[in-house]
């Protein structure tokens, strides 16, 4: 797969709004996720803060696979997390519907000594509760290694 | 629910990263990237034969160290972290943290995740209600 020109890529994806959507975490999934995280006891229906990112990813209306394709990378290139910022105005809760809205706010290309060429995409998403209040904000950077540059 | 004080060290959280947890998170995240569940795939990429832990799980461990002290997750106002190394199935990791300042009732807590034999793989900061 050839590497897209960074200027063309930025023009195409920065300020790109995601379709958005909703998410709802059923109680059994709250339980399973907290178990897999080795979380300390958290009283139901409150969700672990990591669900700010998980919920944002789930409700943004585009899959990680599609996001990867959007920047001309492939799932097999080894996309990884770069930086995460989460703001919590109120804890998320299981069995509650949240609206997710937002999109891509930045894309830059870097070259690491060991990792080689990579693109860093940052997107910001608001998680809105049933009363219309922003309960949390997720700002996430994904790293897309450009392995075909090697 | 414990108040935080400047200089306080969070009790370390130690665990072995299990592939079974990563598989659950692959489903929770609907993440098709095989580096998180298929040893043959990571080997083919030259990344070793142990799948790479999800970033969301790596960030959960230091948050767990914090939550084990503060109790109520509602006290967490903001969390930021950078992933500076990878963790793979079978790794031994230790999460910890330290309260570095308190201003206007909000504590700034440094958080980290260390991997045995490799050092720091995640650095972060949380803003937390001190009381």
PDB file of C-alpha atoms in Angstrom:
ATOM      1  CA  UNK A   1       0.000   0.000   0.000  1.00  0.00           C
ATOM      2  CA  UNK A   2       1.517   3.386  -0.986  1.00  0.00           C
ATOM      3  CA  UNK A   3       1.817   6.161   1.601  1.00  0.00           C
ATOM      4  CA  UNK A   4      -0.602   9.061   1.071  1.00  0.00           C
ATOM      5  CA  UNK A   5       0.822  12.553   0.704  1.00  0.00           C
ATOM      6  CA  UNK A   6       0.581  14.210   4.138  1.00  0.00           C
ATOM      7  CA  UNK A   7      -0.744  17.542   2.843  1.00  0.00           C
ATOM      8  CA  UNK A   8      -3.450  15.821   0.824  1.00  0.00           C
ATOM      9  CA  UNK A   9      -4.262  13.602   3.777  1.00  0.00           C
ATOM     10  CA  UNK A  10      -4.522  16.535   6.199  1.00  0.00           C
ATOM     11  CA  UNK A  11      -6.753  18.446   3.816  1.00  0.00           C
ATOM     12  CA  UNK A  12      -9.017  15.436   3.557  1.00  0.00           C
ATOM     13  CA  UNK A  13      -9.309  14.336   7.188  1.00  0.00           C
ATOM     14  CA  UNK A  14      -8.607  17.270   9.573  1.00  0.00           C
ATOM     15  CA  UNK A  15     -11.938  18.755  10.721  1.00  0.00           C
ATOM     16  CA  UNK A  16     -13.658  15.687   9.333  1.00  0.00           C
ATOM     17  CA  UNK A  17     -16.746  15.139  11.507  1.00  0.00           C
ATOM     18  CA  UNK A  18     -17.614  11.578  12.390  1.00  0.00           C
ATOM     19  CA  UNK A  19     -21.170  10.378  11.796  1.00  0.00           C
ATOM     20  CA  UNK A  20     -21.565  10.117  15.566  1.00  0.00           C
ATOM     21  CA  UNK A  21     -24.089   7.909  17.224  1.00  0.00           C
ATOM     22  CA  UNK A  22     -25.018   6.451  20.557  1.00  0.00           C
ATOM     23  CA  UNK A  23     -23.779   3.791  22.922  1.00  0.00           C
ATOM     24  CA  UNK A  24     -25.196   1.974  25.898  1.00  0.00           C
ATOM     25  CA  UNK A  25     -23.252  -0.399  28.135  1.00  0.00           C
ATOM     26  CA  UNK A  26     -25.360  -3.239  29.494  1.00  0.00           C
ATOM     27  CA  UNK A  27     -24.643  -4.302  33.058  1.00  0.00           C
ATOM     28  CA  UNK A  28     -23.121  -7.637  32.042  1.00  0.00           C
ATOM     29  CA  UNK A  29     -20.611  -5.810  29.864  1.00  0.00           C
ATOM     30  CA  UNK A  30     -19.786  -3.438  32.709  1.00  0.00           C
ATOM     31  CA  UNK A  31     -19.048  -6.507  34.828  1.00  0.00           C
ATOM     32  CA  UNK A  32     -16.941  -8.259  32.194  1.00  0.00           C
ATOM     33  CA  UNK A  33     -14.951  -5.143  31.331  1.00  0.00           C
ATOM     34  CA  UNK A  34     -14.194  -4.334  34.968  1.00  0.00           C
ATOM     35  CA  UNK A  35     -13.129  -7.932  35.503  1.00  0.00           C
ATOM     36  CA  UNK A  36     -10.799  -7.856  32.481  1.00  0.00           C
ATOM     37  CA  UNK A  37      -9.345  -4.535  33.696  1.00  0.00           C
ATOM     38  CA  UNK A  38      -8.737  -5.965  37.197  1.00  0.00           C
ATOM     39  CA  UNK A  39     -10.631  -2.933  38.502  1.00  0.00           C
ATOM     40  CA  UNK A  40     -11.247  -2.430  42.215  1.00  0.00           C
ATOM     41  CA  UNK A  41     -14.916  -2.667  43.274  1.00  0.00           C
ATOM     42  CA  UNK A  42     -16.993   0.088  41.657  1.00  0.00           C
ATOM     43  CA  UNK A  43     -20.612   0.358  42.708  1.00  0.00           C
ATOM     44  CA  UNK A  44     -23.105  -0.392  39.915  1.00  0.00           C
ATOM     45  CA  UNK A  45     -24.119   1.201  37.637  1.00  0.00           C
ATOM     46  CA  UNK A  46     -21.005   3.429  37.627  1.00  0.00           C
ATOM     47  CA  UNK A  47     -18.509   2.664  34.874  1.00  0.00           C
ATOM     48  CA  UNK A  48     -14.722   2.694  35.142  1.00  0.00           C
ATOM     49  CA  UNK A  49     -13.313   5.958  33.686  1.00  0.00           C
ATOM     50  CA  UNK A  50     -11.713   3.991  30.841  1.00  0.00           C
ATOM     51  CA  UNK A  51     -15.249   3.692  29.478  1.00  0.00           C
ATOM     52  CA  UNK A  52     -14.988   7.358  28.436  1.00  0.00           C
ATOM     53  CA  UNK A  53     -12.653   6.220  25.684  1.00  0.00           C
ATOM     54  CA  UNK A  54     -14.404   2.908  25.101  1.00  0.00           C
ATOM     55  CA  UNK A  55     -17.780   4.646  24.805  1.00  0.00           C
ATOM     56  CA  UNK A  56     -16.376   7.337  22.538  1.00  0.00           C
ATOM     57  CA  UNK A  57     -14.931   4.703  20.216  1.00  0.00           C
ATOM     58  CA  UNK A  58     -18.146   2.734  20.274  1.00  0.00           C
ATOM     59  CA  UNK A  59     -20.460   5.653  19.537  1.00  0.00           C
ATOM     60  CA  UNK A  60     -18.445   7.765  17.124  1.00  0.00           C
ATOM     61  CA  UNK A  61     -20.063   6.126  14.125  1.00  0.00           C
ATOM     62  CA  UNK A  62     -16.879   4.824  12.545  1.00  0.00           C
ATOM     63  CA  UNK A  63     -14.972   1.667  13.431  1.00  0.00           C
ATOM     64  CA  UNK A  64     -11.258   1.534  14.180  1.00  0.00           C
ATOM     65  CA  UNK A  65     -10.945  -0.481  10.984  1.00  0.00           C
ATOM     66  CA  UNK A  66     -12.690   2.268   8.986  1.00  0.00           C
ATOM     67  CA  UNK A  67     -10.630   4.948  10.710  1.00  0.00           C
ATOM     68  CA  UNK A  68      -7.496   3.090   9.721  1.00  0.00           C
ATOM     69  CA  UNK A  69      -8.707   2.870   6.135  1.00  0.00           C
ATOM     70  CA  UNK A  70      -9.553   6.597   6.159  1.00  0.00           C
ATOM     71  CA  UNK A  71      -5.848   7.439   6.479  1.00  0.00           C
ATOM     72  CA  UNK A  72      -4.823   4.843   3.932  1.00  0.00           C
ATOM     73  CA  UNK A  73      -3.448   2.328   6.425  1.00  0.00           C
ATOM     74  CA  UNK A  74      -4.511  -1.240   7.024  1.00  0.00           C
ATOM     75  CA  UNK A  75      -5.517  -3.188  10.129  1.00  0.00           C
ATOM     76  CA  UNK A  76      -2.438  -5.341   9.607  1.00  0.00           C
ATOM     77  CA  UNK A  77      -0.049  -2.370   9.841  1.00  0.00           C
ATOM     78  CA  UNK A  78      -0.287  -2.453  13.644  1.00  0.00           C
ATOM     79  CA  UNK A  79      -2.218   0.701  14.593  1.00  0.00           C
ATOM     80  CA  UNK A  80      -1.617   1.631  18.259  1.00  0.00           C
ATOM     81  CA  UNK A  81      -2.654   4.282  20.797  1.00  0.00           C
ATOM     82  CA  UNK A  82      -0.413   7.333  21.148  1.00  0.00           C
ATOM     83  CA  UNK A  83      -1.893   9.723  23.707  1.00  0.00           C
ATOM     84  CA  UNK A  84      -5.176   9.813  25.577  1.00  0.00           C
ATOM     85  CA  UNK A  85      -6.946  12.680  27.315  1.00  0.00           C
ATOM     86  CA  UNK A  86     -10.238  12.123  29.135  1.00  0.00           C
ATOM     87  CA  UNK A  87     -12.334  14.736  30.923  1.00  0.00           C
ATOM     88  CA  UNK A  88     -15.010  13.477  33.263  1.00  0.00           C
ATOM     89  CA  UNK A  89     -17.779  15.859  34.319  1.00  0.00           C
ATOM     90  CA  UNK A  90     -19.852  13.039  35.748  1.00  0.00           C
ATOM     91  CA  UNK A  91     -19.206   9.288  35.785  1.00  0.00           C
ATOM     92  CA  UNK A  92     -20.692   7.252  32.976  1.00  0.00           C
ATOM     93  CA  UNK A  93     -23.294   4.676  33.938  1.00  0.00           C
ATOM     94  CA  UNK A  94     -24.347   1.309  32.612  1.00  0.00           C
ATOM     95  CA  UNK A  95     -27.774   0.927  31.009  1.00  0.00           C
ATOM     96  CA  UNK A  96     -27.796   4.602  29.994  1.00  0.00           C
ATOM     97  CA  UNK A  97     -27.891   5.969  26.445  1.00  0.00           C
ATOM     98  CA  UNK A  98     -25.151   8.423  25.516  1.00  0.00           C
ATOM     99  CA  UNK A  99     -24.824  10.450  22.314  1.00  0.00           C
ATOM    100  CA  UNK A 100     -21.312  10.743  20.864  1.00  0.00           C
ATOM    101  CA  UNK A 101     -20.349  13.688  18.647  1.00  0.00           C
ATOM    102  CA  UNK A 102     -17.074  15.032  17.301  1.00  0.00           C
ATOM    103  CA  UNK A 103     -14.385  14.278  14.766  1.00  0.00           C
ATOM    104  CA  UNK A 104     -10.736  14.535  13.715  1.00  0.00           C
ATOM    105  CA  UNK A 105      -8.964  17.629  15.041  1.00  0.00           C
ATOM    106  CA  UNK A 106      -5.370  17.007  13.884  1.00  0.00           C
ATOM    107  CA  UNK A 107      -3.096  14.775  11.832  1.00  0.00           C
ATOM    108  CA  UNK A 108       0.693  14.992  11.758  1.00  0.00           C
ATOM    109  CA  UNK A 109       3.468  12.843  10.291  1.00  0.00           C
ATOM    110  CA  UNK A 110       6.509  11.940  12.370  1.00  0.00           C
ATOM    111  CA  UNK A 111       9.562   9.771  11.937  1.00  0.00           C
ATOM    112  CA  UNK A 112      10.828   7.815  14.932  1.00  0.00           C
ATOM    113  CA  UNK A 113      14.311   6.368  15.207  1.00  0.00           C
ATOM    114  CA  UNK A 114      13.031   2.860  15.848  1.00  0.00           C
ATOM    115  CA  UNK A 115       9.409   2.984  14.691  1.00  0.00           C
ATOM    116  CA  UNK A 116      10.087   4.702  11.394  1.00  0.00           C
ATOM    117  CA  UNK A 117       7.519   6.804   9.569  1.00  0.00           C
ATOM    118  CA  UNK A 118       4.134   7.180  11.275  1.00  0.00           C
ATOM    119  CA  UNK A 119       1.015   9.333  11.163  1.00  0.00           C
ATOM    120  CA  UNK A 120      -0.587  10.585  14.378  1.00  0.00           C
ATOM    121  CA  UNK A 121      -4.306  11.288  14.166  1.00  0.00           C
ATOM    122  CA  UNK A 122      -6.124  13.054  17.021  1.00  0.00           C
ATOM    123  CA  UNK A 123      -9.882  13.088  17.392  1.00  0.00           C
ATOM    124  CA  UNK A 124     -12.089  14.699  20.034  1.00  0.00           C
ATOM    125  CA  UNK A 125     -15.469  13.345  21.054  1.00  0.00           C
ATOM    126  CA  UNK A 126     -18.119  14.544  23.494  1.00  0.00           C
ATOM    127  CA  UNK A 127     -20.295  12.055  25.358  1.00  0.00           C
ATOM    128  CA  UNK A 128     -23.721  13.536  26.040  1.00  0.00           C
ATOM    129  CA  UNK A 129     -26.107  12.090  28.613  1.00  0.00           C
ATOM    130  CA  UNK A 130     -29.904  11.703  28.193  1.00  0.00           C
ATOM    131  CA  UNK A 131     -30.457  15.189  29.709  1.00  0.00           C
ATOM    132  CA  UNK A 132     -28.267  16.751  27.013  1.00  0.00           C
ATOM    133  CA  UNK A 133     -25.355  17.399  29.375  1.00  0.00           C
ATOM    134  CA  UNK A 134     -21.789  16.635  28.282  1.00  0.00           C
ATOM    135  CA  UNK A 135     -20.809  13.964  30.783  1.00  0.00           C
ATOM    136  CA  UNK A 136     -17.305  13.393  29.438  1.00  0.00           C
ATOM    137  CA  UNK A 137     -14.879  14.268  26.656  1.00  0.00           C
ATOM    138  CA  UNK A 138     -12.380  11.959  24.991  1.00  0.00           C
ATOM    139  CA  UNK A 139      -9.405  13.198  22.983  1.00  0.00           C
ATOM    140  CA  UNK A 140      -7.453  10.354  21.490  1.00  0.00           C
ATOM    141  CA  UNK A 141      -4.380  10.068  19.281  1.00  0.00           C
ATOM    142  CA  UNK A 142      -3.894   6.993  17.158  1.00  0.00           C
ATOM    143  CA  UNK A 143      -0.513   6.093  15.693  1.00  0.00           C
ATOM    144  CA  UNK A 144      -0.539   4.615  12.200  1.00  0.00           C
ATOM    145  CA  UNK A 145       2.857   3.087  11.340  1.00  0.00           C
ATOM    146  CA  UNK A 146       3.676   3.474   7.670  1.00  0.00           C
ATOM    147  CA  UNK A 147       5.373   0.096   7.315  1.00  0.00           C
ATOM    148  CA  UNK A 148       5.282   0.158   3.549  1.00  0.00           C
ATOM    149  CA  UNK A 149       7.850   2.973   3.779  1.00  0.00           C
ATOM    150  CA  UNK A 150      10.464   0.450   4.886  1.00  0.00           C
TER     151      UNK A 150
ATOM    152  CA  UNK B   1     -13.168   7.539  50.709  1.00  0.00           C
ATOM    153  CA  UNK B   2      -9.698   8.846  51.552  1.00  0.00           C
ATOM    154  CA  UNK B   3      -8.476  12.440  51.233  1.00  0.00           C
ATOM    155  CA  UNK B   4      -5.271  12.805  49.236  1.00  0.00           C
ATOM    156  CA  UNK B   5      -2.159  14.537  50.564  1.00  0.00           C
ATOM    157  CA  UNK B   6       0.861  15.900  48.725  1.00  0.00           C
ATOM    158  CA  UNK B   7       3.629  13.329  48.459  1.00  0.00           C
ATOM    159  CA  UNK B   8       1.288  10.404  48.988  1.00  0.00           C
ATOM    160  CA  UNK B   9       2.298   7.263  47.113  1.00  0.00           C
ATOM    161  CA  UNK B  10      -0.467   5.093  45.745  1.00  0.00           C
ATOM    162  CA  UNK B  11      -0.197   1.403  46.654  1.00  0.00           C
ATOM    163  CA  UNK B  12       1.333  -0.406  43.688  1.00  0.00           C
ATOM    164  CA  UNK B  13      -0.929  -2.616  41.585  1.00  0.00           C
ATOM    165  CA  UNK B  14       0.917  -5.669  40.236  1.00  0.00           C
ATOM    166  CA  UNK B  15      -0.466  -8.162  37.771  1.00  0.00           C
ATOM    167  CA  UNK B  16       0.341 -10.543  34.959  1.00  0.00           C
ATOM    168  CA  UNK B  17      -1.209  -9.484  31.651  1.00  0.00           C
ATOM    169  CA  UNK B  18      -3.470 -12.284  30.459  1.00  0.00           C
ATOM    170  CA  UNK B  19      -4.374 -12.997  26.837  1.00  0.00           C
ATOM    171  CA  UNK B  20      -7.891 -13.943  27.998  1.00  0.00           C
ATOM    172  CA  UNK B  21      -8.454 -10.348  29.235  1.00  0.00           C
ATOM    173  CA  UNK B  22      -7.169  -8.993  25.932  1.00  0.00           C
ATOM    174  CA  UNK B  23      -9.602 -11.191  24.003  1.00  0.00           C
ATOM    175  CA  UNK B  24     -12.506  -9.817  26.053  1.00  0.00           C
ATOM    176  CA  UNK B  25     -11.347  -6.294  25.246  1.00  0.00           C
ATOM    177  CA  UNK B  26     -10.989  -7.111  21.564  1.00  0.00           C
ATOM    178  CA  UNK B  27     -14.710  -7.878  21.596  1.00  0.00           C
ATOM    179  CA  UNK B  28     -15.623  -4.894  23.791  1.00  0.00           C
ATOM    180  CA  UNK B  29     -13.727  -2.569  21.461  1.00  0.00           C
ATOM    181  CA  UNK B  30     -14.798  -4.347  18.268  1.00  0.00           C
ATOM    182  CA  UNK B  31     -11.143  -3.997  17.289  1.00  0.00           C
ATOM    183  CA  UNK B  32     -10.233  -6.319  14.415  1.00  0.00           C
ATOM    184  CA  UNK B  33      -6.496  -5.643  14.730  1.00  0.00           C
ATOM    185  CA  UNK B  34      -4.977  -9.138  15.142  1.00  0.00           C
ATOM    186  CA  UNK B  35      -1.938  -7.825  17.028  1.00  0.00           C
ATOM    187  CA  UNK B  36      -4.176  -7.956  20.112  1.00  0.00           C
ATOM    188  CA  UNK B  37      -5.170 -11.611  19.904  1.00  0.00           C
ATOM    189  CA  UNK B  38      -3.250 -13.625  17.273  1.00  0.00           C
ATOM    190  CA  UNK B  39       0.312 -14.727  18.182  1.00  0.00           C
ATOM    191  CA  UNK B  40       0.970 -15.839  14.608  1.00  0.00           C
ATOM    192  CA  UNK B  41       0.192 -12.354  13.354  1.00  0.00           C
ATOM    193  CA  UNK B  42       2.500 -10.512  15.744  1.00  0.00           C
ATOM    194  CA  UNK B  43       5.237 -12.998  14.855  1.00  0.00           C
ATOM    195  CA  UNK B  44       4.701 -12.359  11.146  1.00  0.00           C
ATOM    196  CA  UNK B  45       5.107  -8.616  11.810  1.00  0.00           C
ATOM    197  CA  UNK B  46       8.385  -9.284  13.628  1.00  0.00           C
ATOM    198  CA  UNK B  47       6.793  -8.210  16.921  1.00  0.00           C
ATOM    199  CA  UNK B  48       7.311 -11.488  18.781  1.00  0.00           C
ATOM    200  CA  UNK B  49       4.870 -14.292  19.395  1.00  0.00           C
ATOM    201  CA  UNK B  50       2.881 -12.684  22.207  1.00  0.00           C
ATOM    202  CA  UNK B  51      -0.052 -10.405  21.316  1.00  0.00           C
ATOM    203  CA  UNK B  52       0.135  -6.748  22.330  1.00  0.00           C
ATOM    204  CA  UNK B  53      -2.078  -5.536  25.139  1.00  0.00           C
ATOM    205  CA  UNK B  54      -4.767  -2.977  24.307  1.00  0.00           C
ATOM    206  CA  UNK B  55      -3.941   0.600  25.264  1.00  0.00           C
ATOM    207  CA  UNK B  56      -7.225   0.824  27.122  1.00  0.00           C
ATOM    208  CA  UNK B  57      -6.152  -2.005  29.419  1.00  0.00           C
ATOM    209  CA  UNK B  58      -2.735  -0.440  29.992  1.00  0.00           C
ATOM    210  CA  UNK B  59      -4.365   2.838  31.013  1.00  0.00           C
ATOM    211  CA  UNK B  60      -6.809   1.035  33.302  1.00  0.00           C
ATOM    212  CA  UNK B  61      -4.089  -0.365  35.577  1.00  0.00           C
ATOM    213  CA  UNK B  62      -2.743   2.972  36.920  1.00  0.00           C
ATOM    214  CA  UNK B  63      -6.315   4.280  37.138  1.00  0.00           C
ATOM    215  CA  UNK B  64      -7.055   1.225  39.265  1.00  0.00           C
ATOM    216  CA  UNK B  65      -4.204   2.189  41.585  1.00  0.00           C
ATOM    217  CA  UNK B  66      -5.836   5.607  41.923  1.00  0.00           C
ATOM    218  CA  UNK B  67      -9.385   4.276  42.330  1.00  0.00           C
ATOM    219  CA  UNK B  68      -8.267   1.848  45.016  1.00  0.00           C
ATOM    220  CA  UNK B  69      -7.375   4.902  47.134  1.00  0.00           C
ATOM    221  CA  UNK B  70     -10.028   7.488  46.224  1.00  0.00           C
ATOM    222  CA  UNK B  71     -12.928   5.025  46.021  1.00  0.00           C
ATOM    223  CA  UNK B  72     -15.477   7.083  44.105  1.00  0.00           C
ATOM    224  CA  UNK B  73     -14.679   7.338  40.358  1.00  0.00           C
ATOM    225  CA  UNK B  74     -16.606  10.647  40.309  1.00  0.00           C
ATOM    226  CA  UNK B  75     -13.567  12.269  41.956  1.00  0.00           C
ATOM    227  CA  UNK B  76     -11.586  11.837  38.716  1.00  0.00           C
ATOM    228  CA  UNK B  77     -11.911  15.052  36.702  1.00  0.00           C
ATOM    229  CA  UNK B  78      -9.287  14.557  34.039  1.00  0.00           C
ATOM    230  CA  UNK B  79      -6.839  11.888  32.972  1.00  0.00           C
ATOM    231  CA  UNK B  80      -4.078  12.145  30.399  1.00  0.00           C
ATOM    232  CA  UNK B  81      -1.565   9.498  29.424  1.00  0.00           C
ATOM    233  CA  UNK B  82       1.069   8.689  26.844  1.00  0.00           C
ATOM    234  CA  UNK B  83       1.943   5.224  25.700  1.00  0.00           C
ATOM    235  CA  UNK B  84       5.726   4.994  25.585  1.00  0.00           C
ATOM    236  CA  UNK B  85       6.165   1.242  25.358  1.00  0.00           C
ATOM    237  CA  UNK B  86       4.228  -1.872  24.609  1.00  0.00           C
ATOM    238  CA  UNK B  87       2.993  -4.589  26.927  1.00  0.00           C
ATOM    239  CA  UNK B  88       2.441  -8.115  25.662  1.00  0.00           C
ATOM    240  CA  UNK B  89       0.595 -11.151  26.957  1.00  0.00           C
ATOM    241  CA  UNK B  90       2.418 -12.708  29.870  1.00  0.00           C
ATOM    242  CA  UNK B  91       4.212  -9.527  30.923  1.00  0.00           C
ATOM    243  CA  UNK B  92       4.431  -8.641  34.599  1.00  0.00           C
ATOM    244  CA  UNK B  93       3.429  -5.014  35.119  1.00  0.00           C
ATOM    245  CA  UNK B  94       3.253  -2.671  38.080  1.00  0.00           C
ATOM    246  CA  UNK B  95       1.083   0.451  38.187  1.00  0.00           C
ATOM    247  CA  UNK B  96       1.636   3.245  40.631  1.00  0.00           C
ATOM    248  CA  UNK B  97       1.244   6.913  41.318  1.00  0.00           C
ATOM    249  CA  UNK B  98       2.132   9.859  43.495  1.00  0.00           C
ATOM    250  CA  UNK B  99       0.233  12.992  44.540  1.00  0.00           C
ATOM    251  CA  UNK B 100       2.429  15.874  43.362  1.00  0.00           C
ATOM    252  CA  UNK B 101       0.299  18.903  44.249  1.00  0.00           C
ATOM    253  CA  UNK B 102      -3.074  20.059  45.531  1.00  0.00           C
ATOM    254  CA  UNK B 103      -4.573  23.360  44.478  1.00  0.00           C
ATOM    255  CA  UNK B 104      -8.095  24.637  45.097  1.00  0.00           C
ATOM    256  CA  UNK B 105      -9.135  21.203  46.253  1.00  0.00           C
ATOM    257  CA  UNK B 106      -7.890  19.442  43.131  1.00  0.00           C
ATOM    258  CA  UNK B 107      -4.975  17.041  43.390  1.00  0.00           C
ATOM    259  CA  UNK B 108      -2.574  16.418  40.541  1.00  0.00           C
ATOM    260  CA  UNK B 109      -1.501  12.793  40.595  1.00  0.00           C
ATOM    261  CA  UNK B 110       1.325  11.393  38.502  1.00  0.00           C
ATOM    262  CA  UNK B 111       0.522   7.906  37.295  1.00  0.00           C
ATOM    263  CA  UNK B 112       2.623   5.281  35.594  1.00  0.00           C
ATOM    264  CA  UNK B 113       2.833   1.732  34.407  1.00  0.00           C
ATOM    265  CA  UNK B 114       6.122  -0.166  34.527  1.00  0.00           C
ATOM    266  CA  UNK B 115       6.921  -3.442  32.826  1.00  0.00           C
ATOM    267  CA  UNK B 116       9.266  -5.864  34.533  1.00  0.00           C
ATOM    268  CA  UNK B 117      12.621  -5.791  32.816  1.00  0.00           C
ATOM    269  CA  UNK B 118      11.705  -2.946  30.509  1.00  0.00           C
ATOM    270  CA  UNK B 119      10.863   0.073  32.634  1.00  0.00           C
ATOM    271  CA  UNK B 120       8.135   2.623  32.067  1.00  0.00           C
ATOM    272  CA  UNK B 121       5.575   1.906  29.350  1.00  0.00           C
ATOM    273  CA  UNK B 122       2.921   4.508  30.246  1.00  0.00           C
ATOM    274  CA  UNK B 123       3.098   7.901  31.897  1.00  0.00           C
ATOM    275  CA  UNK B 124       0.062   9.898  32.888  1.00  0.00           C
ATOM    276  CA  UNK B 125      -1.476  12.570  35.051  1.00  0.00           C
ATOM    277  CA  UNK B 126      -4.849  12.716  36.738  1.00  0.00           C
ATOM    278  CA  UNK B 127      -6.713  15.666  38.203  1.00  0.00           C
ATOM    279  CA  UNK B 128      -8.725  14.428  41.146  1.00  0.00           C
ATOM    280  CA  UNK B 129     -10.904  15.930  43.865  1.00  0.00           C
ATOM    281  CA  UNK B 130      -8.539  15.855  46.831  1.00  0.00           C
ATOM    282  CA  UNK B 131     -11.358  15.113  49.295  1.00  0.00           C
TER     283      UNK B 131
END
